[in-house]
Amino acid sequence: MLGQGCCRTVLARGPCAEVTRCSCGHIHLAMGPVTIRVEEDVLRAIGLTVAEALQQLGEQEGAPVETAEPALTSGGWKQ
């Protein structure tokens, strides 16, 4: 729920996630039905962790990993 006087600005939107910044300073990472509210430095740490995991997956599969936009085979949210 947004606080009084708060408004959000979309920073990024993809097929399965959205990141917004609230005017009170929090970052909201929404994935399907779940929204996580974090500070900016925590979001950066999450991003680095996810990037490392993607790199490890690419090395295990022997193929380069594309991080710009994931391919969705089912056309919707994938858990």
N, CA and C of each residue as an Amber inpcrd file, in Angstrom:
protein
   237
   0.8430000  -1.1760000   0.0000000   0.0000000   0.0000000   0.0000000
   0.8840000   1.2330000   0.0000000   0.5710000   2.2020000  -0.8360000
   1.3330000   3.4320000  -0.8990000   0.9740000   4.3350000   0.2740000
   1.9800000   4.9720000   0.8440000   1.7360000   5.9190000   1.9200000
   1.1490000   7.2130000   1.3800000   0.7210000   8.0790000   2.2900000
   0.1540000   9.3460000   1.8680000   1.2030000  10.1600000   1.1260000
   0.8410000  10.6590000  -0.0350000   1.7400000  11.4830000  -0.8190000
   2.7840000  10.7200000  -1.6150000   2.8160000   9.3980000  -1.5120000
   3.7940000   8.6020000  -2.2470000   3.3100000   8.3540000  -3.6800000
   4.2520000   8.3400000  -4.6060000   3.9420000   7.9220000  -5.9760000
   5.1440000   7.1530000  -6.4950000   4.9060000   6.2570000  -7.4420000
   5.9680000   5.3920000  -7.9560000   6.3230000   5.7570000  -9.3920000
   7.6010000   5.5950000  -9.7010000   8.1180000   5.7800000 -11.0450000
   8.6730000   4.4460000 -11.5060000   8.2870000   3.9950000 -12.6990000
   8.7690000   2.7220000 -13.2260000  10.2190000   2.8940000 -13.6730000
  11.1040000   2.0640000 -13.1440000  12.5060000   2.0540000 -13.5410000
  12.7600000   1.0390000 -14.6470000  12.0880000  -0.1020000 -14.5540000
  12.2450000  -1.1600000 -15.5630000  11.0270000  -2.0630000 -15.5150000
  10.6700000  -2.5830000 -16.6930000   9.5360000  -3.5090000 -16.7820000
   9.8770000  -4.5750000 -17.8000000   9.6710000  -5.8300000 -17.4320000
   9.9100000  -6.9510000 -18.3210000   8.7160000  -7.8660000 -18.3350000
   8.8380000  -9.0140000 -18.9970000   7.7050000  -9.9290000 -19.1120000
   7.3020000 -10.5760000 -17.7910000   8.1970000 -10.6080000 -16.8020000
   7.8440000 -11.2710000 -15.5410000   8.2290000 -10.4750000 -14.3040000
   8.6770000  -9.2410000 -14.4780000   9.0560000  -8.4330000 -13.3140000
   8.9660000  -6.9490000 -13.6380000   8.7980000  -6.1600000 -12.5790000
   8.7750000  -4.7000000 -12.7060000   9.5060000  -4.1150000 -11.5040000
  10.2900000  -3.0650000 -11.7550000  10.9970000  -2.3790000 -10.6840000
  10.5510000  -0.9240000 -10.6990000  10.0790000  -0.4520000  -9.5340000
   9.6420000   0.9370000  -9.4130000  10.3390000   1.5810000  -8.2280000
  10.4330000   2.9160000  -8.2800000  10.9820000   3.6860000  -7.1600000
   9.8510000   4.5360000  -6.5900000   9.6450000   4.4350000  -5.3040000
   8.6290000   5.2180000  -4.6150000   9.2240000   6.5880000  -4.2830000
   8.3840000   7.5970000  -4.2550000   8.8580000   8.9460000  -3.9420000
   9.4300000   9.0240000  -2.5260000   9.1100000   8.0570000  -1.6490000
   9.6910000   8.0410000  -0.2960000  11.0590000   7.3590000  -0.2800000
  11.5130000   6.8430000  -1.4510000  12.8660000   6.3070000  -1.5610000
  12.9870000   4.8050000  -1.6840000  11.9490000   4.0640000  -1.3710000
  12.0320000   2.6100000  -1.4670000  11.9590000   2.1480000  -2.9220000
  12.5920000   1.0060000  -3.1710000  12.5310000   0.3540000  -4.4760000
  11.6000000  -0.8410000  -4.3230000  10.6840000  -1.0070000  -5.2830000
   9.7380000  -2.1210000  -5.2490000  10.0500000  -3.0550000  -6.4160000
  10.3570000  -4.3080000  -6.1050000  10.6280000  -5.3410000  -7.0990000
   9.4240000  -6.2680000  -7.1170000   8.6170000  -6.1820000  -8.1750000
   7.3980000  -6.9810000  -8.2850000   7.6210000  -8.1070000  -9.2790000
   7.3530000  -9.3420000  -8.8220000   7.4760000 -10.5310000  -9.6650000
   6.1900000 -11.3250000  -9.4880000   5.3400000 -11.3150000 -10.4980000
   4.0530000 -11.9970000 -10.3770000   3.2700000 -11.4080000  -9.2210000
   2.7730000 -12.2610000  -8.3340000   1.9550000 -11.7820000  -7.2300000
   2.7620000 -11.2910000  -6.0200000   4.0930000 -11.2900000  -6.1010000
   4.9390000 -10.9350000  -4.9670000   5.6600000  -9.6170000  -5.2330000
   5.6230000  -8.7110000  -4.2610000   6.3880000  -7.4620000  -4.3390000
   7.3160000  -7.3930000  -3.1400000   8.5880000  -7.1210000  -3.4180000
   9.5990000  -6.9960000  -2.3760000  10.0360000  -5.5370000  -2.3300000
   9.9780000  -4.9290000  -1.1510000  10.4100000  -3.5380000  -0.9830000
  11.8130000  -3.5520000  -0.3950000  12.7670000  -2.9200000  -1.0920000
  14.1670000  -2.9310000  -0.6620000  14.7700000  -1.5380000  -0.8210000
  15.9200000  -1.3680000  -0.2020000  16.7120000  -0.1610000  -0.3940000
  17.5220000  -0.3300000  -1.6790000  17.9900000   0.7780000  -2.2330000
  18.7050000   0.7380000  -3.5110000  19.9390000  -0.1620000  -3.4610000
  20.7100000  -0.1040000  -2.3820000  21.9170000  -0.9310000  -2.3050000
  21.5800000  -2.4240000  -2.2430000  20.4530000  -2.7670000  -1.6560000
  20.0260000  -4.1690000  -1.6180000  19.6300000  -4.6290000  -3.0190000
  18.9240000  -3.7620000  -3.7660000  18.5640000  -4.1080000  -5.1440000
  19.8150000  -4.3510000  -5.9840000  20.8270000  -3.5160000  -5.8130000
  22.0900000  -3.7140000  -6.5450000  22.7300000  -5.0590000  -6.1830000
  22.7160000  -5.4150000  -4.9070000  23.2850000  -6.6890000  -4.4730000
  22.4960000  -7.8660000  -5.0570000  21.1770000  -7.7560000  -5.0820000
  20.3410000  -8.7970000  -5.6840000  20.6910000  -8.9480000  -7.1600000
  20.8370000  -7.8220000  -7.8560000  21.1780000  -7.8550000  -9.2770000
  22.5020000  -8.5570000  -9.5360000  23.5040000  -8.2690000  -8.7130000
  24.8060000  -8.9300000  -8.8680000  24.7010000 -10.4270000  -8.6130000
  23.9170000 -10.8090000  -7.6230000  23.7410000 -12.2200000  -7.3120000
  23.0440000 -12.9530000  -8.4510000  21.9940000 -12.3460000  -8.9990000
  21.2740000 -12.9540000 -10.1210000  22.1820000 -13.0420000 -11.3500000
  22.9630000 -11.9980000 -11.6120000  23.8820000 -12.0210000 -12.7520000
  24.9030000 -13.1410000 -12.6050000  25.4100000 -13.3450000 -11.3820000
  26.3660000 -14.4290000 -11.1480000  25.7110000 -15.7920000 -11.3680000
  24.4750000 -15.9450000 -10.9080000  23.7690000 -17.2110000 -11.1080000
  23.5520000 -17.4830000 -12.5880000  23.1970000 -16.4670000 -13.3480000
  23.0020000 -16.6340000 -14.7910000  24.3030000 -17.0310000 -15.4780000
  25.3980000 -16.4370000 -15.0340000  26.6970000 -16.7920000 -15.6130000
  27.0290000 -18.2490000 -15.3060000  26.7880000 -18.6850000 -14.0770000
  27.0490000 -20.0740000 -13.7020000  26.1750000 -21.0330000 -14.5220000
  24.9110000 -20.6840000 -14.7170000  24.0330000 -21.5170000 -15.5270000
  24.5460000 -21.6200000 -16.9580000  25.0310000 -20.5030000 -17.4970000
  25.5640000 -20.4970000 -18.8520000  26.7960000 -21.3670000 -18.9870000
  27.6560000 -21.3330000 -17.9640000  28.8580000 -22.1580000 -17.9940000
  28.5100000 -23.6390000 -17.8870000  27.5030000 -23.9660000 -17.1010000
  27.0880000 -25.3570000 -16.9470000  26.4820000 -25.8960000 -18.2310000
  25.7700000 -25.0460000 -18.9440000  25.1240000 -25.4660000 -20.1870000
  26.0650000 -25.3570000 -21.3750000  27.1880000 -24.6660000 -21.1890000
  28.1450000 -24.5230000 -22.2640000  27.7370000 -23.5180000 -23.3210000
  26.7780000 -22.6600000 -22.9970000  26.3220000 -21.6610000 -23.9520000
  26.3290000 -20.2880000 -23.2810000  26.5820000 -19.2280000 -24.0570000
  26.5270000 -17.8860000 -23.4720000  25.1120000 -17.5660000 -22.9960000
  25.0280000 -16.7830000 -21.9320000  23.7310000 -16.4250000 -21.3550000
  23.3270000 -15.0450000 -21.8210000  22.1200000 -14.9230000 -22.3290000
  21.5540000 -13.6340000 -22.7060000  20.8170000 -13.1030000 -21.5030000
  21.2100000 -11.9270000 -20.9880000  20.5830000 -11.3870000 -19.7910000
  19.5880000 -10.2820000 -20.0820000  19.4740000  -9.8430000 -21.3360000
  18.5960000  -8.7140000 -21.6420000  17.1320000  -9.0630000 -21.4610000
  16.6660000 -10.1550000 -22.0370000  15.2670000 -10.5400000 -21.9340000
  15.1380000 -12.0510000 -21.9860000  14.5650000 -12.6550000 -20.9500000
  14.4470000 -14.1140000 -20.9530000  13.4260000 -14.5880000 -21.9730000
  13.6730000 -15.7630000 -22.5120000  12.7230000 -16.3540000 -23.4590000
  11.6390000 -17.0720000 -22.6730000  10.4070000 -16.7290000 -22.9310000
   9.2990000 -17.3710000 -22.2460000   8.6320000 -18.3380000 -23.2120000
   8.7510000 -19.6090000 -22.9290000   8.1660000 -20.6070000 -23.8360000
   6.6730000 -20.7650000 -23.6190000   6.2100000 -20.5240000 -22.3810000
   4.7960000 -20.6970000 -22.0940000   3.9940000 -19.4250000 -22.3130000
   4.6900000 -18.2860000 -22.5200000   3.9950000 -17.0290000 -22.7530000
   3.4840000 -16.3720000 -21.4840000   3.9110000 -16.8120000 -20.3130000
   3.4280000 -16.2160000 -19.0740000   4.4270000 -16.3590000 -17.9650000
   3.9750000 -16.1040000 -16.7630000   4.8170000 -16.1740000 -15.5830000
   5.2870000 -17.6080000 -15.3650000   6.5750000 -17.7640000 -15.0850000
   7.1460000 -19.0930000 -14.9080000   7.7170000 -19.1790000 -13.4950000
   7.2660000 -20.1700000 -12.7270000   7.7880000 -20.3420000 -11.3720000
   8.7970000 -21.4400000 -11.3350000
